[in-house]
Tab-separated table of C-alpha atoms in Angstrom:
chain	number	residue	atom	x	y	z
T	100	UNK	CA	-11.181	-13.225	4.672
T	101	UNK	CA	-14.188	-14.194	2.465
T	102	UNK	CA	-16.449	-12.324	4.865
T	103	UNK	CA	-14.750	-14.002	7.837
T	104	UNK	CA	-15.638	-17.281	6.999
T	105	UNK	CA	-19.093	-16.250	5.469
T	106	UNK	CA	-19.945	-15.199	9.079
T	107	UNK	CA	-18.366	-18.527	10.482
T	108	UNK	CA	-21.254	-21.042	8.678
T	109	UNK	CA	-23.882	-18.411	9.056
T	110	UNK	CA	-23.620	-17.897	12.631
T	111	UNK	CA	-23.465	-14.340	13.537
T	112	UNK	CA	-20.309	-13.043	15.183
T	113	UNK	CA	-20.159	-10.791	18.041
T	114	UNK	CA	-19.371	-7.124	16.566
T	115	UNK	CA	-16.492	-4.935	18.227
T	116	UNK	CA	-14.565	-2.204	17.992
T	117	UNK	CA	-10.452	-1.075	18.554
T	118	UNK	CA	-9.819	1.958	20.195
T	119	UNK	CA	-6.448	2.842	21.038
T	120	UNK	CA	-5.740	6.382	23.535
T	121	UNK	CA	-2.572	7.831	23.710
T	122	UNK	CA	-0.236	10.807	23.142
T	123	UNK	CA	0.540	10.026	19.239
T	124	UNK	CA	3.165	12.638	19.356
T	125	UNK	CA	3.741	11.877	16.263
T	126	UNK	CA	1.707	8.802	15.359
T	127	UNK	CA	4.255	5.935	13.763
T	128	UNK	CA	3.529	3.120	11.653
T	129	UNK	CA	3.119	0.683	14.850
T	130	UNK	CA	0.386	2.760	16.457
T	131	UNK	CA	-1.725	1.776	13.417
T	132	UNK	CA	0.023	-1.395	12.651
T	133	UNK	CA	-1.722	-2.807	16.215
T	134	UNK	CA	-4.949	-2.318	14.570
T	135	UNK	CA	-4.185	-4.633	11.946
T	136	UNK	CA	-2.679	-7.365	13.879
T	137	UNK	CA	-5.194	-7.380	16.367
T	138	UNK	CA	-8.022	-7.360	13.673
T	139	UNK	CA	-6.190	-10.372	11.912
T	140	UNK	CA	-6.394	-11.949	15.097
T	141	UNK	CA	-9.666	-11.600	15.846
T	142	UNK	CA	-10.530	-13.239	11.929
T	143	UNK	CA	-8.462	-16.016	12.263
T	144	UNK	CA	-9.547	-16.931	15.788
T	145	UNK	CA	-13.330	-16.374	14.424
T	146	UNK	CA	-14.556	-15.415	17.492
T	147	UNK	CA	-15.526	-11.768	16.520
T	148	UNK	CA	-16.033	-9.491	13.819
T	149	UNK	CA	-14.029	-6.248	13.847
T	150	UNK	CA	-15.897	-3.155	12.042
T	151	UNK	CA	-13.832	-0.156	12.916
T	152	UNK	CA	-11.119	1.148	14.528
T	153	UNK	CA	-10.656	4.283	16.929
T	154	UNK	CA	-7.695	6.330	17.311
T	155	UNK	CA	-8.182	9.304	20.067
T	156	UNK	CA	-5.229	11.574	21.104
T	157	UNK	CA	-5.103	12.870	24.454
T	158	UNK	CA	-5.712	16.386	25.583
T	159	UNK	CA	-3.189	18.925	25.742
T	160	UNK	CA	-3.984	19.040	29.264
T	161	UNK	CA	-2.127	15.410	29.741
T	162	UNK	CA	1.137	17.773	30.308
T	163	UNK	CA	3.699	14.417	28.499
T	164	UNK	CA	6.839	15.738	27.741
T	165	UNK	CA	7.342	16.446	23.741
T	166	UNK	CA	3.727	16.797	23.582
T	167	UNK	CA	2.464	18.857	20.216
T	168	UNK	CA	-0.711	20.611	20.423
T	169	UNK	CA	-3.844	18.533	19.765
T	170	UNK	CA	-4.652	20.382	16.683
T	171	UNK	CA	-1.380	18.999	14.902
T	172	UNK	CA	-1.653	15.717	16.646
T	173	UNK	CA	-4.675	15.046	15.216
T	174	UNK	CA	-3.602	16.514	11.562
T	175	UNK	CA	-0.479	14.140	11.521
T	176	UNK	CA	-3.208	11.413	12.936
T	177	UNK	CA	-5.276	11.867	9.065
T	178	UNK	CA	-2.578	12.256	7.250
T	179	UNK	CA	-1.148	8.520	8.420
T	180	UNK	CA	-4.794	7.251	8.115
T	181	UNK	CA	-5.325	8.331	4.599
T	182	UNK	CA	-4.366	4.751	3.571
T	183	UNK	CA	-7.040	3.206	5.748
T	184	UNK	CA	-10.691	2.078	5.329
T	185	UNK	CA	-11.680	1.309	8.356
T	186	UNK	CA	-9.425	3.093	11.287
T	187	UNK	CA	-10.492	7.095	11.870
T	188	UNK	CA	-9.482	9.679	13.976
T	189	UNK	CA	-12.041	10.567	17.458
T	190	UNK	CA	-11.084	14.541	18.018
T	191	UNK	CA	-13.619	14.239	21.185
T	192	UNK	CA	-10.741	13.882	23.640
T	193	UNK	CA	-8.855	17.199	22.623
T	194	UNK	CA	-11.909	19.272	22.793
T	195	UNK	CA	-12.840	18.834	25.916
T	196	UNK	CA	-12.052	21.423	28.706
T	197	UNK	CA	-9.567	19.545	30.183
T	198	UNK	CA	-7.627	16.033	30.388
T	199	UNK	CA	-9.915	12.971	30.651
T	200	UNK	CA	-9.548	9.633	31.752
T	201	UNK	CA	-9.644	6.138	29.666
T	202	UNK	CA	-12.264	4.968	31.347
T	203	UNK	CA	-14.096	8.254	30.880
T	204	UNK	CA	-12.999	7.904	26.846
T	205	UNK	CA	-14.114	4.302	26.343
T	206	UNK	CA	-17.778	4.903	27.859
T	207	UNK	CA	-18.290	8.065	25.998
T	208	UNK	CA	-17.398	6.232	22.619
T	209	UNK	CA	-19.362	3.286	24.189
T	210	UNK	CA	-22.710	5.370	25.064
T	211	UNK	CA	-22.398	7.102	21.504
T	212	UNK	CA	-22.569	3.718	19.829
T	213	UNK	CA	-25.358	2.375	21.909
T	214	UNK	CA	-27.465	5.146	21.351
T	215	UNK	CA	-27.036	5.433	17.452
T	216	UNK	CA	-27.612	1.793	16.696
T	217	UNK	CA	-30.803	1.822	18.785
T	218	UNK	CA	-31.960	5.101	18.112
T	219	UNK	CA	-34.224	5.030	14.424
T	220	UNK	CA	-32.900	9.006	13.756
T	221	UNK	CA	-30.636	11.284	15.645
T	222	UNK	CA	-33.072	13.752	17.045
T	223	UNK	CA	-34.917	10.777	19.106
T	224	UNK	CA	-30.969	9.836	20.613
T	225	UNK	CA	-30.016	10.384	23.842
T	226	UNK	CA	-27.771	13.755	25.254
T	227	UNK	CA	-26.715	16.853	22.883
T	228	UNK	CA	-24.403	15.735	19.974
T	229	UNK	CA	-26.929	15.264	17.534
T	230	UNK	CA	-24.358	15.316	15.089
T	231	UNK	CA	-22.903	12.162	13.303
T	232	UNK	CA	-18.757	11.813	13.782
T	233	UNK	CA	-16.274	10.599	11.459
T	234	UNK	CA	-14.835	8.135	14.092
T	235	UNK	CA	-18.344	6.099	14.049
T	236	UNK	CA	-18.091	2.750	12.140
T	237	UNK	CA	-20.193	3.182	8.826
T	238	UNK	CA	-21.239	-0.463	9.155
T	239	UNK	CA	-22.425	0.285	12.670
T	240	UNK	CA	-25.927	0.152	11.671
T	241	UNK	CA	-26.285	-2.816	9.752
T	242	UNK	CA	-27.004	-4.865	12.327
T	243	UNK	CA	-29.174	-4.333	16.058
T	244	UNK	CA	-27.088	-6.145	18.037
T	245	UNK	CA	-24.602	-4.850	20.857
T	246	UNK	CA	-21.011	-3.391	19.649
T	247	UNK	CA	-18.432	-3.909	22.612
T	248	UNK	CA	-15.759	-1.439	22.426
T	249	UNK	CA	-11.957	-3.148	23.565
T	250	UNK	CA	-9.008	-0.959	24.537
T	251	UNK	CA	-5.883	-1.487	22.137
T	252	UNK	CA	-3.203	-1.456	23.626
T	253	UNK	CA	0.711	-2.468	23.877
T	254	UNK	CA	2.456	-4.462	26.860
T	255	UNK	CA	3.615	-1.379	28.298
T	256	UNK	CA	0.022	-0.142	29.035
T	257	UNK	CA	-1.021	-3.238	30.731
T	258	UNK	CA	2.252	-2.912	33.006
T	259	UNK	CA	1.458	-0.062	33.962
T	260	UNK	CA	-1.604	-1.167	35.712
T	261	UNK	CA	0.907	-2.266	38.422
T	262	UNK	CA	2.465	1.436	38.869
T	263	UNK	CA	1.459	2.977	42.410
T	264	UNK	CA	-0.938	6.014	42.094
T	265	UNK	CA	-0.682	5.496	38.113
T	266	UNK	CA	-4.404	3.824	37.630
T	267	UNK	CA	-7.346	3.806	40.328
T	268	UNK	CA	-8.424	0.474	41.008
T	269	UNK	CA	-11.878	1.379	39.814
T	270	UNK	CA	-11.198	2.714	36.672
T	271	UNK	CA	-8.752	-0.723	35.835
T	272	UNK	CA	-12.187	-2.913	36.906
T	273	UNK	CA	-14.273	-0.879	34.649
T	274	UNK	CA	-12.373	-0.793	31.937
T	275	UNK	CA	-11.554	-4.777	31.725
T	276	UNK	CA	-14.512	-6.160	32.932
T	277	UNK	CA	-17.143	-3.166	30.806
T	278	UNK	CA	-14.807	-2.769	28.166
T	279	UNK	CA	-12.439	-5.431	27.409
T	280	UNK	CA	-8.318	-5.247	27.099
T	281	UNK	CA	-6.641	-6.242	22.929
T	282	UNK	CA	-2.719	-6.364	24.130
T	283	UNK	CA	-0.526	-6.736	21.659
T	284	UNK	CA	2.778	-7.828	23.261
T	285	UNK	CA	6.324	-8.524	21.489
T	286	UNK	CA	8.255	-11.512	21.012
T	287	UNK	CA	9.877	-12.601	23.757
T	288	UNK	CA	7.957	-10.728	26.830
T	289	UNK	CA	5.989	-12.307	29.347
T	290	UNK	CA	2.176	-10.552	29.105
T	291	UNK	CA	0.470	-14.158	30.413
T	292	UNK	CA	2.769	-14.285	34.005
T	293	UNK	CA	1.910	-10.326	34.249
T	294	UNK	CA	-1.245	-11.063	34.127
T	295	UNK	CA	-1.657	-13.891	36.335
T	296	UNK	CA	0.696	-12.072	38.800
T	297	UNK	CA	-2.341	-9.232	39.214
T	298	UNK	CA	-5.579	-10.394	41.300
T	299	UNK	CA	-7.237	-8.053	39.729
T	300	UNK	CA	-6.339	-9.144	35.841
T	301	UNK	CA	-6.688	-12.615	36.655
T	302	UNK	CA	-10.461	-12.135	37.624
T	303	UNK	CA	-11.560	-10.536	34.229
T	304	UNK	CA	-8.588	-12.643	32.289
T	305	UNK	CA	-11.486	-13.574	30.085
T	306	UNK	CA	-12.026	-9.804	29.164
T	307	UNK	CA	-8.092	-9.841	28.242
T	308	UNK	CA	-6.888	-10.746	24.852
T	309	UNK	CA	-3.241	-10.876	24.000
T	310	UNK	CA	-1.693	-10.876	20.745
T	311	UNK	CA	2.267	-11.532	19.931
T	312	UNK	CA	3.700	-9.348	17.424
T	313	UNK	CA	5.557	-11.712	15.225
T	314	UNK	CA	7.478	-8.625	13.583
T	315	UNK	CA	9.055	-6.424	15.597
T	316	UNK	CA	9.015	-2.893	15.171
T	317	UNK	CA	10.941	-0.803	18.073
T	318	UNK	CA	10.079	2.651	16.297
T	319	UNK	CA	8.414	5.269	19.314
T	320	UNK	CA	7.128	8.608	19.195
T	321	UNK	CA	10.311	9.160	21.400
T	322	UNK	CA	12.633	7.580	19.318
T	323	UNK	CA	11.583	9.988	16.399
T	324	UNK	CA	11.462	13.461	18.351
T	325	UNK	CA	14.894	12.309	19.443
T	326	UNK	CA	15.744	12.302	16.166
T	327	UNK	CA	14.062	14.824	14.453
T	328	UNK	CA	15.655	17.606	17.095
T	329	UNK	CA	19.373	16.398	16.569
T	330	UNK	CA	18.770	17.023	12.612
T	331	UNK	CA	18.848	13.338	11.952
T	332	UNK	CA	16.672	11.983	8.941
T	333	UNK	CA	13.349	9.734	10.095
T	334	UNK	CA	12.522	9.528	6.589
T	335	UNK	CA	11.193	5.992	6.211
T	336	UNK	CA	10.480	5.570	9.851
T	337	UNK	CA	7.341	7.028	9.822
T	338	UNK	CA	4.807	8.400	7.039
T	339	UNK	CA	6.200	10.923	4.785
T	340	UNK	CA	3.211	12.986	4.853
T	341	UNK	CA	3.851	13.228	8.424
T	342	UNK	CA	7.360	14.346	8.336
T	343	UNK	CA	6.321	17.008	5.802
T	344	UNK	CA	3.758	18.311	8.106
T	345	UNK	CA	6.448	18.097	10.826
T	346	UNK	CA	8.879	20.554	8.995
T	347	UNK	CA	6.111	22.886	8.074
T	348	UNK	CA	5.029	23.771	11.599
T	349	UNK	CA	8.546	23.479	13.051
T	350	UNK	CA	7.268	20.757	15.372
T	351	UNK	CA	9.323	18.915	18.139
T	352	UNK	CA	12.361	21.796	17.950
T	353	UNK	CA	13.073	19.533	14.123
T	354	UNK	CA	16.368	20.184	12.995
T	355	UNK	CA	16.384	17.643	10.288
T	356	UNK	CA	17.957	18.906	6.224
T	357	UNK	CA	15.864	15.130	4.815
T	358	UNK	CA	12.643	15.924	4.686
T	359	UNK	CA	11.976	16.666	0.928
T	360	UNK	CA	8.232	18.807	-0.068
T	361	UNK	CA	5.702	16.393	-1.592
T	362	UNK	CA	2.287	15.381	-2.481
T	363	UNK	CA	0.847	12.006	-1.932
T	364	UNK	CA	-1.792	11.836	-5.241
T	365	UNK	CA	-5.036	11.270	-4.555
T	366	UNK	CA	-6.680	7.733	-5.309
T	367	UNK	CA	-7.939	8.990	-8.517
T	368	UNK	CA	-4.515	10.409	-9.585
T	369	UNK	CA	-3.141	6.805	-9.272
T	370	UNK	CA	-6.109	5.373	-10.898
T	371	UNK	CA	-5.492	7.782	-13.999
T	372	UNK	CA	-1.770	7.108	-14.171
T	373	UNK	CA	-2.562	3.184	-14.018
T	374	UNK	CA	-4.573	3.270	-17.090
T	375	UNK	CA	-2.524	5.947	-18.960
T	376	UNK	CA	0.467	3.197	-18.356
T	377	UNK	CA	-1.745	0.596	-19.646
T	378	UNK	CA	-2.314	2.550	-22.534
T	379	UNK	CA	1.003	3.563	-23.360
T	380	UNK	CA	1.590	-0.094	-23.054
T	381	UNK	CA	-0.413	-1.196	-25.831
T	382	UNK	CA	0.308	1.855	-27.586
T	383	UNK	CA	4.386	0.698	-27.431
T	384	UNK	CA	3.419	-2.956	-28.808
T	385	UNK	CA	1.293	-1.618	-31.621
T	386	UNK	CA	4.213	0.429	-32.563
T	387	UNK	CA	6.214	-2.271	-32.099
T	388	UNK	CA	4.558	-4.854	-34.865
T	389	UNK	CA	3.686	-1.777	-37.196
T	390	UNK	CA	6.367	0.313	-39.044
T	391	UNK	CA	3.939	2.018	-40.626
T	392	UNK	CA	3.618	4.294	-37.234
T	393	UNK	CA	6.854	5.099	-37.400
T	394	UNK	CA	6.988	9.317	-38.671
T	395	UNK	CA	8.967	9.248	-42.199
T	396	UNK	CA	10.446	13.046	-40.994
T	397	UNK	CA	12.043	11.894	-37.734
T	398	UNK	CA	15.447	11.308	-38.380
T	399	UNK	CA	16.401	8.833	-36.061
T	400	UNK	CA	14.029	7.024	-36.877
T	401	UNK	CA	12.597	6.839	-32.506
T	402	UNK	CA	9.273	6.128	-31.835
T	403	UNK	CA	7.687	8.267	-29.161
T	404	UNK	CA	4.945	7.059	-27.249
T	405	UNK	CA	2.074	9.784	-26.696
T	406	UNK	CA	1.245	9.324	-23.171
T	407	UNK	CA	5.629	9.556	-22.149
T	408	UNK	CA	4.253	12.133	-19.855
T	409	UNK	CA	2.720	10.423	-17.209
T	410	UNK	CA	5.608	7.801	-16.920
T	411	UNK	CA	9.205	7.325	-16.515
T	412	UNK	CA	11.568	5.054	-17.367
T	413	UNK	CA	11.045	2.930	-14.580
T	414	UNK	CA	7.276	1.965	-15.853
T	415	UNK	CA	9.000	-0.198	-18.340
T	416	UNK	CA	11.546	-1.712	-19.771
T	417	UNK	CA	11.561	0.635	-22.840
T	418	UNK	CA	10.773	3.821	-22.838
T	419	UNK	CA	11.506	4.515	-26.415
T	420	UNK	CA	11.311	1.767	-29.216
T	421	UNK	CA	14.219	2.400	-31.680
T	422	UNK	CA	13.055	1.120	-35.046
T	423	UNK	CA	15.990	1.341	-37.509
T	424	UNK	CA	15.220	2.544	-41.250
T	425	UNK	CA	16.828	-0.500	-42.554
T	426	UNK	CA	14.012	-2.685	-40.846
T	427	UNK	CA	13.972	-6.074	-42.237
T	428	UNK	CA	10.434	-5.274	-42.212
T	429	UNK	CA	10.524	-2.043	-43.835
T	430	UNK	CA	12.410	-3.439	-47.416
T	431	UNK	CA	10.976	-3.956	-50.458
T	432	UNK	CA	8.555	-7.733	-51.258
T	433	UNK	CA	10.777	-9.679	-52.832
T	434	UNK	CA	7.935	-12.082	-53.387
T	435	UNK	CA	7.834	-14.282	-56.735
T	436	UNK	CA	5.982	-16.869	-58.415
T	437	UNK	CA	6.667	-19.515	-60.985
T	438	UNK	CA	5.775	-17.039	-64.034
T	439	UNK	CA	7.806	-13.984	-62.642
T	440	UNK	CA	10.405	-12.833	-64.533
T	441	UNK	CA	12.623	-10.778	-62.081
T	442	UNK	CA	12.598	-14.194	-60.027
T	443	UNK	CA	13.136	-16.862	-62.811
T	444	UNK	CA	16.842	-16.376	-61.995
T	445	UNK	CA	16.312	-17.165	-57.984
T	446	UNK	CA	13.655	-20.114	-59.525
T	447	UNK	CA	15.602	-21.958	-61.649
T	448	UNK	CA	18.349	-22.223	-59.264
T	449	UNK	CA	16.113	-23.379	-56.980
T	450	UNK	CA	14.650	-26.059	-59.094
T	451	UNK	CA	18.035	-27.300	-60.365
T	452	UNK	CA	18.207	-24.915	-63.537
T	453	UNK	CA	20.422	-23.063	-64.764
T	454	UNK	CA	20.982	-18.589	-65.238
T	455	UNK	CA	24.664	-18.906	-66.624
T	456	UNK	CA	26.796	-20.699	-69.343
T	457	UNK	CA	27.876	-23.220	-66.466
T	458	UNK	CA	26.715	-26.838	-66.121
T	459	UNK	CA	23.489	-27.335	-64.708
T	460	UNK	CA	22.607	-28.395	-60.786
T	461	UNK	CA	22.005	-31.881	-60.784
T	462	UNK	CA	19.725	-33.654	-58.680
T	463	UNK	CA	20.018	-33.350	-55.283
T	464	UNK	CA	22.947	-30.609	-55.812
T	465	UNK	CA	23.106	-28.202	-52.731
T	466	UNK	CA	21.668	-24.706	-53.124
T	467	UNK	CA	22.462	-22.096	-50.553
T	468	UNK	CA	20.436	-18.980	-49.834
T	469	UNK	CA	21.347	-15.844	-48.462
T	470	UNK	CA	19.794	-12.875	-47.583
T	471	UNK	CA	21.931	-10.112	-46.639
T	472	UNK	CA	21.217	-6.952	-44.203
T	473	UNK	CA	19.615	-4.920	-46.580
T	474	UNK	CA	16.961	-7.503	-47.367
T	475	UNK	CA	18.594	-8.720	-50.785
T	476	UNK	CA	18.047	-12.619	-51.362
T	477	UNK	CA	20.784	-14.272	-53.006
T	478	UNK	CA	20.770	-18.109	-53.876
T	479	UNK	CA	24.304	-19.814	-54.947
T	480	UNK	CA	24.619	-23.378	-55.975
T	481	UNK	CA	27.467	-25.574	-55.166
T	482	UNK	CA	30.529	-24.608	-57.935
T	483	UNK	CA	29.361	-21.061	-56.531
T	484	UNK	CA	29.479	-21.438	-53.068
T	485	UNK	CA	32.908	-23.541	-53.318
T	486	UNK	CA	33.934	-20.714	-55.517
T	487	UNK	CA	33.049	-18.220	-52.572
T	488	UNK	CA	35.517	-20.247	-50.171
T	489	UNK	CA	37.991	-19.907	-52.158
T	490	UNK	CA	38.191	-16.178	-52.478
T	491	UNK	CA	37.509	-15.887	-48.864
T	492	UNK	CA	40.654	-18.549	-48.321
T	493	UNK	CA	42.820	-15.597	-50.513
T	494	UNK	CA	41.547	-12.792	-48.090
């Protein structure tokens, strides 16, 4: 958004970054789609500048029913990302010995990010991962300021702040008022009375940003194990990369006959097969404005592009470009001048003589010419042409 408003008139916005926690068992379309909503938000509003996004399943340890091991969790998690430049996967949850805690999630990711953007090299930062991890914002460093990271989250998360034992008080206070809350609630519910129905909301409602979804997507995790186990097709419902891996490893007891082998090409793949179209494009119109192309031996006379391979029929209109042998274009010049004898014939009649014993064409006679399918021109004059009628009249 033209660098969000060239920085809203120069004026430096305050950087954060989404992270969303959950099970992601599998991830669908709307766990990433929040990510883009809330970021669009964000723009339009001009009050921040989003430079990355987190996504961090949680540990095997969580127990969830219709959990997959981390290891696949976080495979399916790249595969749906491949498509994005700015949201990565954080494996730090599922390594650790055990299940941990949001609030225990958002400061590690918090203290990481404090210590590289203040820290000139890794070996002067702070604790033992001295290493630099794929989930950290590349644009982290281009500027010293503070990076606040916000919890992304749906409705249902922030509801379940009011579920007895669910939460501990202290961990919901950290969280809002350290970290920050991005809801992003559906049409139609009621995220504003929630939170003004909670004390404890209501005093860091500043911390609290919520976001209606204008397009409503009801697809779950749930809704697709469901599915997946009764040998029903979720082909379209989530990323097809996804479902492949799905079927490979036999995940989530899947029973499904829909999910079809395939390979998503590489950016590079689709960059080649853009310009070979391109050039099969041009390559169709030059063949299309020069006969001369055309191979004298092929007997049907069907031009065929050289680069067919990497398209199909779909890429355009015309695959093949059928140039007949009787081409207008392809027939002899019947050019002539004033001084040409083949044409004198064609020129007197044109200029009111005459080629046969019959009267001459006076002025201002009508002439008719015709040029049949084989590229013969043929010119009659008016006793001809009435002559013509008549035979047809006998037919």
């Amino acid at each position: 958004m033209s660098a969000i408003l060239e920085e809203t008139s120069n004026r430096l916005l305050p950087r954060i970054v989404l992270i969303a926690c959950g099970s992601f068992s599998p991830p669908t379309p709307m766990h990433l789609r929040m990510f883009e909503i809330a970021k669009d938000h964000f723009e339009m509003q001009g009050t921040h500048k989003v430079i990355g996004g987190i996504v961090s399943p949680t540990h095997d340890a969580y127990g969830k029913k219709g959990l997959a091991p981390g290891k696949h969790r976080c495979a399916m998690v790249k595969l749906a990302l491949q498509s994005s430049s700015w949201i990565r996967l954080s494996e730090w949850e599922t390594m650790q010995d055990g299940w941990s805690r949001t609030q225990t999630v958002l400061q590690y990711h918090q203290n990481f990010m404090n210590n590289y953007i203040n820290s000139p090299d890794l070996d002067n930062m702070n604790g033992t991962d001295k290493h630099i991890p794929g989930w950290l914002p590349p644009v982290l460093r281009e500027r010293r300021d503070p990076v606040q990271l916000r919890l992304l989250c749906g409705a249902d998360l922030l509801e379940s702040f009011a579920v007895p034992g669910l939460w501990a008080e202290d961990d919901i206070e950290d969280i809002i008022s350290n970290h920050g809350l991005v809801v992003i609630s559906r049409s139609g519910s009621d995220a504003e009375k929630f939170v003004f129905e909670s004390d404890i909301l209501t005093k860091y409602q500043r911390n609290i940003t919520l976001v209606t979804n204008w397009v409503s997507n009801e697809v779950s995790s749930t809704m697709i194990r469901r599915l997946l186990s009764r040998g029903q097709s979720a082909k379209y419902l989530i990323d097809d990369l996804v479902l492949e891996y799905i079927k490979r490893f036999g995940l989530f007891q899947s029973k499904t006959k829909y999910i079809t082998s395939l390979t998503r090409p590489p950016k590079q793949n689709f960059l080649n097969i853009a310009y070979n179209n391109h050039q099969t494009n041009m390559q169709t119109s030059s063949n299309e404005t020069t006969p001369s192309d055309v191979d004298d031996d092929d007997d049907d006379g069907d031009v065929v592009t050289n680069k067919e391979e990497y398209m199909d029929e779909t890429d355009f209109s015309t695959a093949k470009i059928i140039m007949p042998r009787n081409n207008l274009d392809n027939r002899k010049p019947n050019v002539f001048c004033c001084g040409d004898s083949k044409g004198s014939g064609v020129i007197n009649k044109l200029l009111g003589g005459h080629t046969t014993k019959k009267k001459p064409s006076g002025p201002g006679q009508a002439v008719q010419v015709v040029t049949n399918e084989y590229g013969v021109t043929e010119i009659f004059d008016e006793d001809e042409m009435q002559s013509k009628k008549f035979k047809m009249a006998d037919v």
